[in-house]
Structure formats: structure tokens, C-alpha cells
PDB file of C-alpha atoms in Angstrom:
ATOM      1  CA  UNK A   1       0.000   0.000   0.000  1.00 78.00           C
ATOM      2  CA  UNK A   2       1.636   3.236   1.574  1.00 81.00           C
ATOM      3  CA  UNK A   3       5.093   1.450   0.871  1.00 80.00           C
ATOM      4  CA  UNK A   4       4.953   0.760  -2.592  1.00 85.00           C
ATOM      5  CA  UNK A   5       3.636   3.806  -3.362  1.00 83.00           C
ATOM      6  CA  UNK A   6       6.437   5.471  -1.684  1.00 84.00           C
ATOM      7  CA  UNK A   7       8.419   3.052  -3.604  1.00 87.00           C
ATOM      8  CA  UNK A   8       7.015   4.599  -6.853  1.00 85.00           C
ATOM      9  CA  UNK A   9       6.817   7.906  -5.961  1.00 83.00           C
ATOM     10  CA  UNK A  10      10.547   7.722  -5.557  1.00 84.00           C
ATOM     11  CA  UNK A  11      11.584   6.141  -8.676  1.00 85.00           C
ATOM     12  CA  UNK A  12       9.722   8.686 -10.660  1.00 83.00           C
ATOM     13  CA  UNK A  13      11.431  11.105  -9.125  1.00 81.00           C
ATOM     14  CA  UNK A  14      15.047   9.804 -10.554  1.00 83.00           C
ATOM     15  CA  UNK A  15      16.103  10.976 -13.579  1.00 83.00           C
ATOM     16  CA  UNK A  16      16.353   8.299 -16.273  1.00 86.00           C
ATOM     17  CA  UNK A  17      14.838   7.585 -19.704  1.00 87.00           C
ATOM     18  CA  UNK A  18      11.490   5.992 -18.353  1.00 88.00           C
ATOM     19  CA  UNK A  19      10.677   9.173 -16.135  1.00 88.00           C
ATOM     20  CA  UNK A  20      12.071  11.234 -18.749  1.00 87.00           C
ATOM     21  CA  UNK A  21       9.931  10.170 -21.429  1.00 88.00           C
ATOM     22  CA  UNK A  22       7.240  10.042 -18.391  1.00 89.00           C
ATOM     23  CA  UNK A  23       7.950  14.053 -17.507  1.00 89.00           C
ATOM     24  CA  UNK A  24       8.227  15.387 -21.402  1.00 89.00           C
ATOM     25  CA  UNK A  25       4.911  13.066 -22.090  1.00 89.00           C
ATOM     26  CA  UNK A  26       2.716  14.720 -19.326  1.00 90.00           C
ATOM     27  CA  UNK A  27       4.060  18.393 -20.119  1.00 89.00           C
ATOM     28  CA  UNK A  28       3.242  17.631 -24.028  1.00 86.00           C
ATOM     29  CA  UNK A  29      -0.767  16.351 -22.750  1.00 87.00           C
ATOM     30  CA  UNK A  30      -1.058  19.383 -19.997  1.00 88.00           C
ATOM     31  CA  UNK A  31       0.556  21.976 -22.331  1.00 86.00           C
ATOM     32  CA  UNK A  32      -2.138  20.758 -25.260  1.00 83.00           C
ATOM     33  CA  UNK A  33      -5.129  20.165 -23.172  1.00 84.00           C
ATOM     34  CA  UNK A  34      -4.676  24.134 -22.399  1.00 85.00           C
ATOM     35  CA  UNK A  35      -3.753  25.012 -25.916  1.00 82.00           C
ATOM     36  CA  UNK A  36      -6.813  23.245 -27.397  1.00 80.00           C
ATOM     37  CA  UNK A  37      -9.573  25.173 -24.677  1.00 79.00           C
ATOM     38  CA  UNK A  38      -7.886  28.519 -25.891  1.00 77.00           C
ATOM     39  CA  UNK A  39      -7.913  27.513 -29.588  1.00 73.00           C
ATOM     40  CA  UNK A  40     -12.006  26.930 -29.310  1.00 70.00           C
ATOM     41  CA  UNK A  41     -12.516  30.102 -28.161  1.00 68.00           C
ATOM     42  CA  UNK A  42     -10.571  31.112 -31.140  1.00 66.00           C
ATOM     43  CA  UNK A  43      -7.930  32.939 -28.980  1.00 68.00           C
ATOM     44  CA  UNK A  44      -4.220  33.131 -30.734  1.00 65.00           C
ATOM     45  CA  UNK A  45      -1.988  31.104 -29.089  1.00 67.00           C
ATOM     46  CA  UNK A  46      -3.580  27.390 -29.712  1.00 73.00           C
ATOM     47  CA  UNK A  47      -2.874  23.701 -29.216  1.00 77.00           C
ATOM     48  CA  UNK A  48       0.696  23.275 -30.758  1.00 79.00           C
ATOM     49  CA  UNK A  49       2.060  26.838 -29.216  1.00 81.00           C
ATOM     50  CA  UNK A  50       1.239  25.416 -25.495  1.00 82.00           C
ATOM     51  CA  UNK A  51       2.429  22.026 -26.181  1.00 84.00           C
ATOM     52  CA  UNK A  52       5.576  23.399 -27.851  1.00 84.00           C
ATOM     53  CA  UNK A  53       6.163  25.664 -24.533  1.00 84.00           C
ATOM     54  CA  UNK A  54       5.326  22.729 -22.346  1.00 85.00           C
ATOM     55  CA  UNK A  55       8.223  20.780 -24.043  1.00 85.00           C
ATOM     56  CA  UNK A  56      10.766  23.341 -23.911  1.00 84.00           C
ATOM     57  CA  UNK A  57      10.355  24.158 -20.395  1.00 83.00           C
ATOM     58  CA  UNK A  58      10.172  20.678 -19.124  1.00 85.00           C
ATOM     59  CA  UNK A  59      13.806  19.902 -20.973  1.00 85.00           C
ATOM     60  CA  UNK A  60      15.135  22.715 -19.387  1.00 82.00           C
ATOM     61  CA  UNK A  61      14.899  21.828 -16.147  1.00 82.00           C
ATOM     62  CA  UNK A  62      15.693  18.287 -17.350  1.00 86.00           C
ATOM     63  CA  UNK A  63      19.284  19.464 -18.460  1.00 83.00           C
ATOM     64  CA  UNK A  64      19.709  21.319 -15.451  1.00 81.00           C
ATOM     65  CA  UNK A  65      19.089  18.156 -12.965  1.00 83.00           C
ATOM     66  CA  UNK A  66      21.077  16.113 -15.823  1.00 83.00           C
ATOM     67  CA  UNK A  67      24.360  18.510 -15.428  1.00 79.00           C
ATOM     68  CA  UNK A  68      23.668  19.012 -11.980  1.00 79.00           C
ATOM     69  CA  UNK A  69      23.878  14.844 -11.337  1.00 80.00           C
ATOM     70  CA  UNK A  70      27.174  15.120 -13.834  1.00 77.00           C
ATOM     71  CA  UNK A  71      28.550  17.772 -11.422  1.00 75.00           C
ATOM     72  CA  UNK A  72      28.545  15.611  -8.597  1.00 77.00           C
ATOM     73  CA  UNK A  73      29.000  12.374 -10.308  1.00 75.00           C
ATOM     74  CA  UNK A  74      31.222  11.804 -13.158  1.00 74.00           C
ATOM     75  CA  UNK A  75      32.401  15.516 -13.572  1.00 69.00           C
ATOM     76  CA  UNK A  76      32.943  15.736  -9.941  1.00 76.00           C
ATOM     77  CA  UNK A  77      36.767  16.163  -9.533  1.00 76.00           C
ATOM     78  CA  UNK A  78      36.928  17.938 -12.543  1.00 71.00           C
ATOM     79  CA  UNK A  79      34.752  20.242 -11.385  1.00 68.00           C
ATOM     80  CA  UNK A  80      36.568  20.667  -8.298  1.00 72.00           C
ATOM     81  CA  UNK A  81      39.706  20.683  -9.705  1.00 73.00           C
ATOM     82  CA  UNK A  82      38.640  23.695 -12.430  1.00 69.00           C
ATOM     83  CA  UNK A  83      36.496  25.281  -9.243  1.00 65.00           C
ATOM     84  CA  UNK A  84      33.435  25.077 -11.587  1.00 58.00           C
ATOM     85  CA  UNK A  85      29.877  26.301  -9.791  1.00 58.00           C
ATOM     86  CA  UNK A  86      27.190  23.504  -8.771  1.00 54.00           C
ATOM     87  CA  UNK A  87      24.873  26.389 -10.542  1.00 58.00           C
ATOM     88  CA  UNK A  88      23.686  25.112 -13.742  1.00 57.00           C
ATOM     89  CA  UNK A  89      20.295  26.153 -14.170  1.00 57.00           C
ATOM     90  CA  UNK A  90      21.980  29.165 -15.929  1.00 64.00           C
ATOM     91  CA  UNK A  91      22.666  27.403 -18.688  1.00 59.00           C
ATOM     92  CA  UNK A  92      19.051  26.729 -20.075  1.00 59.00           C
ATOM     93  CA  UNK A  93      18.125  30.046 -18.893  1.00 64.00           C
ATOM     94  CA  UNK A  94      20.225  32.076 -21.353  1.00 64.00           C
ATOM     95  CA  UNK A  95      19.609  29.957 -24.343  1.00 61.00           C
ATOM     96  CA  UNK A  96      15.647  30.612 -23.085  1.00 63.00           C
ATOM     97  CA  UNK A  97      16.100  34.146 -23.045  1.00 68.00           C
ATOM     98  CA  UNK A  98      18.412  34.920 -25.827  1.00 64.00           C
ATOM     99  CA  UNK A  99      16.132  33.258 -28.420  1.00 68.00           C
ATOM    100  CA  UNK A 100      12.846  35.622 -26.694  1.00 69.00           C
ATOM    101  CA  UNK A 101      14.126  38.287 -29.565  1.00 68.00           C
ATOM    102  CA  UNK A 102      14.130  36.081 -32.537  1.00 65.00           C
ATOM    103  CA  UNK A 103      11.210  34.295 -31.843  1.00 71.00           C
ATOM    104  CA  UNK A 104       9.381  37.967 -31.077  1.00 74.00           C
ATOM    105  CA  UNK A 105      10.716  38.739 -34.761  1.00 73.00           C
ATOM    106  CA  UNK A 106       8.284  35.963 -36.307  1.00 73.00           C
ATOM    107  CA  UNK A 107       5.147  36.844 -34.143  1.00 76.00           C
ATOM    108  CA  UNK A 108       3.069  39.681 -36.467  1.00 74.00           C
ATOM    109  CA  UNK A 109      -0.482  41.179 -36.652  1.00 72.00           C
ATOM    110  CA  UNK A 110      -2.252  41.331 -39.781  1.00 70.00           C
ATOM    111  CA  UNK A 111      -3.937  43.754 -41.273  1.00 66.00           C
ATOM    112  CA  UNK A 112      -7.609  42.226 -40.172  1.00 63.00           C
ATOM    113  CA  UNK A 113      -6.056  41.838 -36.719  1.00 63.00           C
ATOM    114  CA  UNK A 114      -4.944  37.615 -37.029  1.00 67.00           C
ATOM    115  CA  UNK A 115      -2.164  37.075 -34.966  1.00 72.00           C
ATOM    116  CA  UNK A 116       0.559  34.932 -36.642  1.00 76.00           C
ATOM    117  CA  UNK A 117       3.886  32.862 -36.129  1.00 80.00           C
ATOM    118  CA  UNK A 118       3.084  32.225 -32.474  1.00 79.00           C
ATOM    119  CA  UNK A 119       3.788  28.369 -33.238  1.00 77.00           C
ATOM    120  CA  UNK A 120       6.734  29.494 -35.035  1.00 79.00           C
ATOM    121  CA  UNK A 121       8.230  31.259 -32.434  1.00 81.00           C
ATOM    122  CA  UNK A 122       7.559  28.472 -29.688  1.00 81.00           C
ATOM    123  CA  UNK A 123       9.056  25.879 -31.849  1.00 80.00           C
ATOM    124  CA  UNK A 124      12.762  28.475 -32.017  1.00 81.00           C
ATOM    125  CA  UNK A 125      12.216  28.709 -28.851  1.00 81.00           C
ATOM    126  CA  UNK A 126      11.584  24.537 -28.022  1.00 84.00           C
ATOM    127  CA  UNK A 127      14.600  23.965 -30.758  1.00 83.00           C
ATOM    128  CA  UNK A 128      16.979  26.279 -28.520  1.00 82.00           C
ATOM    129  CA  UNK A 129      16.861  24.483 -25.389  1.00 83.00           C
ATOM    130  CA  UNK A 130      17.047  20.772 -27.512  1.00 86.00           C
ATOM    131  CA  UNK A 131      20.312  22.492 -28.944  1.00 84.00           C
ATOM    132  CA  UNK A 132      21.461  23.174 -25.122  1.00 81.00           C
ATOM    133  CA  UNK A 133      20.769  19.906 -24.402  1.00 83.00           C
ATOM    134  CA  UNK A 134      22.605  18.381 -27.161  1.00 88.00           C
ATOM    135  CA  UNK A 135      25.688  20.750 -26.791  1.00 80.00           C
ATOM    136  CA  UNK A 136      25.763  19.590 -23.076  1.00 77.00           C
ATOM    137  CA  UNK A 137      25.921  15.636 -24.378  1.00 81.00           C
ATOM    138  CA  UNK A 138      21.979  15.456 -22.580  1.00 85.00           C
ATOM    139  CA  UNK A 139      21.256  12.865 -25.974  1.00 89.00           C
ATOM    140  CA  UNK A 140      18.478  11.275 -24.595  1.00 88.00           C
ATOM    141  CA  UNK A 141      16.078  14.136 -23.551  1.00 87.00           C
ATOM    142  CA  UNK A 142      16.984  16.299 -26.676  1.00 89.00           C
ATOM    143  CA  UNK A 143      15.859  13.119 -28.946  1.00 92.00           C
ATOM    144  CA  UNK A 144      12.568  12.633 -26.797  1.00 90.00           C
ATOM    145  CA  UNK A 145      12.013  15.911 -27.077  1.00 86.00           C
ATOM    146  CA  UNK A 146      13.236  16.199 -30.744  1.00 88.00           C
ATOM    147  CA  UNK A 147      10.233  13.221 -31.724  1.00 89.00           C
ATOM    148  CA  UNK A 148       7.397  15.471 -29.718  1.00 84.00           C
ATOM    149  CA  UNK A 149       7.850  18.185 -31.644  1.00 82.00           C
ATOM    150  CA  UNK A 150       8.304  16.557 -34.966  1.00 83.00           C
ATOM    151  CA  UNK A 151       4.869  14.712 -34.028  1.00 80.00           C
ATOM    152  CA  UNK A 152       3.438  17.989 -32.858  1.00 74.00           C
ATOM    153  CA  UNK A 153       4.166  20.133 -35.974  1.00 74.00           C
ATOM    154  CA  UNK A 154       3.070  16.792 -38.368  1.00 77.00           C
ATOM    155  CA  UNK A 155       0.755  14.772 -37.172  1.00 72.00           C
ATOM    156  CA  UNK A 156      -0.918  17.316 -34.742  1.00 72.00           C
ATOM    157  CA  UNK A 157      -1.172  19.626 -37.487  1.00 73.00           C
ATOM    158  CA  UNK A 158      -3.949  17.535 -38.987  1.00 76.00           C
ATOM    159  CA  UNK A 159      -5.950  17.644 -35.802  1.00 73.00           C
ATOM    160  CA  UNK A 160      -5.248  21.210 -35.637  1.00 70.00           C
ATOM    161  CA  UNK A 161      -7.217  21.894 -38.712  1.00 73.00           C
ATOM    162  CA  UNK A 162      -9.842  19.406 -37.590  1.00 75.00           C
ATOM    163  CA  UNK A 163     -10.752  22.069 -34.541  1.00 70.00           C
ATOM    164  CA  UNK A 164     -10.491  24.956 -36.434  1.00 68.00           C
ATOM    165  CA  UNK A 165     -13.185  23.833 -38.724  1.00 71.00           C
ATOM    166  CA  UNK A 166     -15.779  22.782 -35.899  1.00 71.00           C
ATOM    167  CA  UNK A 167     -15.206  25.686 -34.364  1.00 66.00           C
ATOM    168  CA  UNK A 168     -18.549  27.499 -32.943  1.00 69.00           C
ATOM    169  CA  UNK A 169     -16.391  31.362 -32.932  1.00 68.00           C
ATOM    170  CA  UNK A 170     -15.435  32.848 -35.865  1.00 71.00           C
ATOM    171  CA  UNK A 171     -13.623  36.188 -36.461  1.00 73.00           C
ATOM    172  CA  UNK A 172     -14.446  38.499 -39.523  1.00 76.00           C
ATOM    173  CA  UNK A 173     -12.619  40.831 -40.690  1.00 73.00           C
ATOM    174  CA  UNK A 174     -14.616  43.532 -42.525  1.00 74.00           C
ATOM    175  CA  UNK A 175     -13.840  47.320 -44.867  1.00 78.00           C
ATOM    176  CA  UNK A 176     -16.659  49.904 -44.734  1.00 77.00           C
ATOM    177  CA  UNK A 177     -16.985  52.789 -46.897  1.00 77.00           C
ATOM    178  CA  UNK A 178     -19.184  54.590 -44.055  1.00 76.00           C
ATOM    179  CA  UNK A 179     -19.776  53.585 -40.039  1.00 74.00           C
ATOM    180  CA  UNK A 180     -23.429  53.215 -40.764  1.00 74.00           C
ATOM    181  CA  UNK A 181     -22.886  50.060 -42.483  1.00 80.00           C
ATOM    182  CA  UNK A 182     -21.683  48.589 -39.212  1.00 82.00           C
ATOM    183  CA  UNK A 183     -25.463  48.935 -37.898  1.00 83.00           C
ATOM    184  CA  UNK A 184     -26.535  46.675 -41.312  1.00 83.00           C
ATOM    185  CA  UNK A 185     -24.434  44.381 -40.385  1.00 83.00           C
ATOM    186  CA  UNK A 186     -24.958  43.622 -37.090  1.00 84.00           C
ATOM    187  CA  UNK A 187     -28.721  43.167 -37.969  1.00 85.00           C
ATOM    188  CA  UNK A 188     -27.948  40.899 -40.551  1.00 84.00           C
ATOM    189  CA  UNK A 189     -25.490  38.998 -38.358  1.00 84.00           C
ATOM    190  CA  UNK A 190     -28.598  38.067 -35.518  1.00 86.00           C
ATOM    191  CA  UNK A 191     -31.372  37.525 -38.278  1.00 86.00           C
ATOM    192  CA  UNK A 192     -29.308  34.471 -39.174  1.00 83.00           C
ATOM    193  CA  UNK A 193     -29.414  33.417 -35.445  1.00 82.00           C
ATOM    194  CA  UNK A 194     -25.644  34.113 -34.481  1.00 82.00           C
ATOM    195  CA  UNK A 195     -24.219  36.099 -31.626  1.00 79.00           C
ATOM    196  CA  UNK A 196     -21.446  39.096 -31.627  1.00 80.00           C
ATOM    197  CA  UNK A 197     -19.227  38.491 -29.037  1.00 74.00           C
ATOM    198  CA  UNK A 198     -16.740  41.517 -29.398  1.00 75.00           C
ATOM    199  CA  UNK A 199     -16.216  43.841 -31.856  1.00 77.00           C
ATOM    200  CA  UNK A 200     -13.478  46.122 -32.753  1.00 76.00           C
ATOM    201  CA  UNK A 201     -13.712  49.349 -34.905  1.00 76.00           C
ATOM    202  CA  UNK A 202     -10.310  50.845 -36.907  1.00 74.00           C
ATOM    203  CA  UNK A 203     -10.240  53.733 -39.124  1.00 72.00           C
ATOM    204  CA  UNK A 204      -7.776  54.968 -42.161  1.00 66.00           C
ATOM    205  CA  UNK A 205      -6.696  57.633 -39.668  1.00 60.00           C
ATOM    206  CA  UNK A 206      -5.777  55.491 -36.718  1.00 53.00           C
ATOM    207  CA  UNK A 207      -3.980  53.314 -39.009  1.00 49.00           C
ATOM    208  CA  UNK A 208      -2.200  55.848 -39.833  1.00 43.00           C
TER     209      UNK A 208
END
């Protein structure tokens, strides 16, 4: 009972490929789960973005208890020897923040206010820490994490388009000569029995 569960609990907490694959697996379903609520109420960020961010995070604390075990295993009188720092969480850390400015390069609103290259940007920023973990000779959680993603941006992407077409909220993008068309609109939006749930006015001089 209480004993083998302690047992469990215990194992799961060691770091080795089943609890790996264990850790990156549940981030992947939590991280998606989210992603796919926000993605039916048509917000921006949707399934793949939140399972891509999911990923990334969870291998960065992976390579930091993986260099941290090196540190006081194998690498131990090296480290000591060199007078290297037990602090390794660094590591991930900068490769997480230094890639923030690329991957805020690919994100862009469009004209009729559709966010884009969210995933994009996730994935750099999920392909940044699998290069950290590679460069610090972490193999095994870069390739588990290397197959999620692959399966999130090929498979999933299927799925993804599966949602978007079921999808109950819609956002339309419209150009009006004059503001009193808006009113036309609006009336013939409810006489077909559908709702407005927000709506957003631009004009030419705003825009510019």
C-alpha cells in the first residue's frame, strides 16, 4: 500500500529515460489540453504553441538536474579541480532568453487583426533548449524531445485543422466605406441566429 507507493513515488522522481519520457509526455498532454480550450474560443496562441512551450520548459529543467547529477558524479573532480559552480540552471536560462528576440521577430499582426507565427516562435524557442541539451551531451532528452515536436508540428497539425473547422467562434474581418454600415451588419449577423461576441472598430486615420 503506503510502501509501494512510496516506492514509486521515488523512482519517478530519478532521472532516467522511463521518467524522462514520463515528464516530457505529461508536459506535451497538460501543455495541449490548455492550448486546445484557448484555440475553441478562437484565442491566438492554440494547441501546438502550449504544447511546444510545455516541451521546452520541461527539458530545461531536465538538463539542469542532468548537469547538476554530472557535477557531482562523473564531472565531480573535474569540477573541483577547475572550481566550476554547482549552478547550472543558468545554462538553459540564457539559451531561453536569448532566443525571446528572434522568436518575437516571427510573431506579427495582420492587417484584419490575425495574430501569426506564435507556433513558429515556440518551436525556435523549443529547438533552442534541444540544442542546449545536445551541446551539453543530454542525448536522450533532446531526442525525446526532438520526436514530440516533430509529431506535434506533423501529425498534430492535422488535428489542428480538424478544430479549427468545428469551431462554434469565428472572427471576420470587414472594410466599410461609411460607419453606418456597421449597424446593417450587425442586424444581418442576428437575423441568421448568431451572436457578436466583441467587436473592434479601426479607421484609415488610426492606421495611420
Amino acid at each position: 500500500g503506503t510502501a509501494s507507493m512510496a516506492s514509486v513515488l521515488s523512482y519517478l522522481r530519478e532521472l532516467n529515460i522511463v521518467t524522462m519520457m514520463l515528464r516530457i509526455l505529461l508536459a506535451v498532454l497538460c501543455g495541449g489540453l490548455i492550448g486546445l480550450e484557448r484555440e475553441r474560443k478562437n484565442r491566438p496562441a492554440g494547441f501546438r504553441t502550449y504544447m511546444l512551450t510545455a516541451l521546452g520548459a520541461t527539458l530545461t529543467v531536465l538538463l539542469s538536474l542532468q548537469l547538476d547529477q554530472m557535477l557531482h558524479g562523473p564531472w565531480r573532480a573535474l569540477a573541483e579541480s577547475i572550481g566550476a559552480t554547482q549552478d547550472v540552471s543558468r545554462f538553459g536560462a540564457e539559451a531561453a532568453k536569448g532566443i525571446g528576440f528572434l522568436g518575437a521577430g516571427t510573431i506579427l499582426v495582420t492587417r484584419n487583426q490575425e495574430v501569426r507565427g506564435l507556433t513558429t516562435a515556440a518551436g525556435l524557442w523549443a529547438v533552442a533548449i534541444i540544442g542546449t541539451a545536445f551541446g551539453a551531451g543530454f542525448y536522450a532528452g533532446g531526442i525525446i524531445c526532438y520526436a514530440f515536436i516533430f509529431l506535434a508540428m506533423q501529425v498534430l497539425r492535422r488535428v489542428d485543422l480538424r478544430i479549427r473547422k468545428t469551431q462554434r467562434v469565428s472572427t471576420v474581418y470587414f472594410e466599410m466605406e461609411k460607419k453606418s454600415t456597421v449597424g446593417q451588419i450587425i442586424r444581418q449577423v442576428k437575423g441568421h441566429g448568431h451572436y457578436i461576441w466583441d467587436l473592434n472598430l479601426f479607421s484609415e486615420t488610426q492606421e495611420k
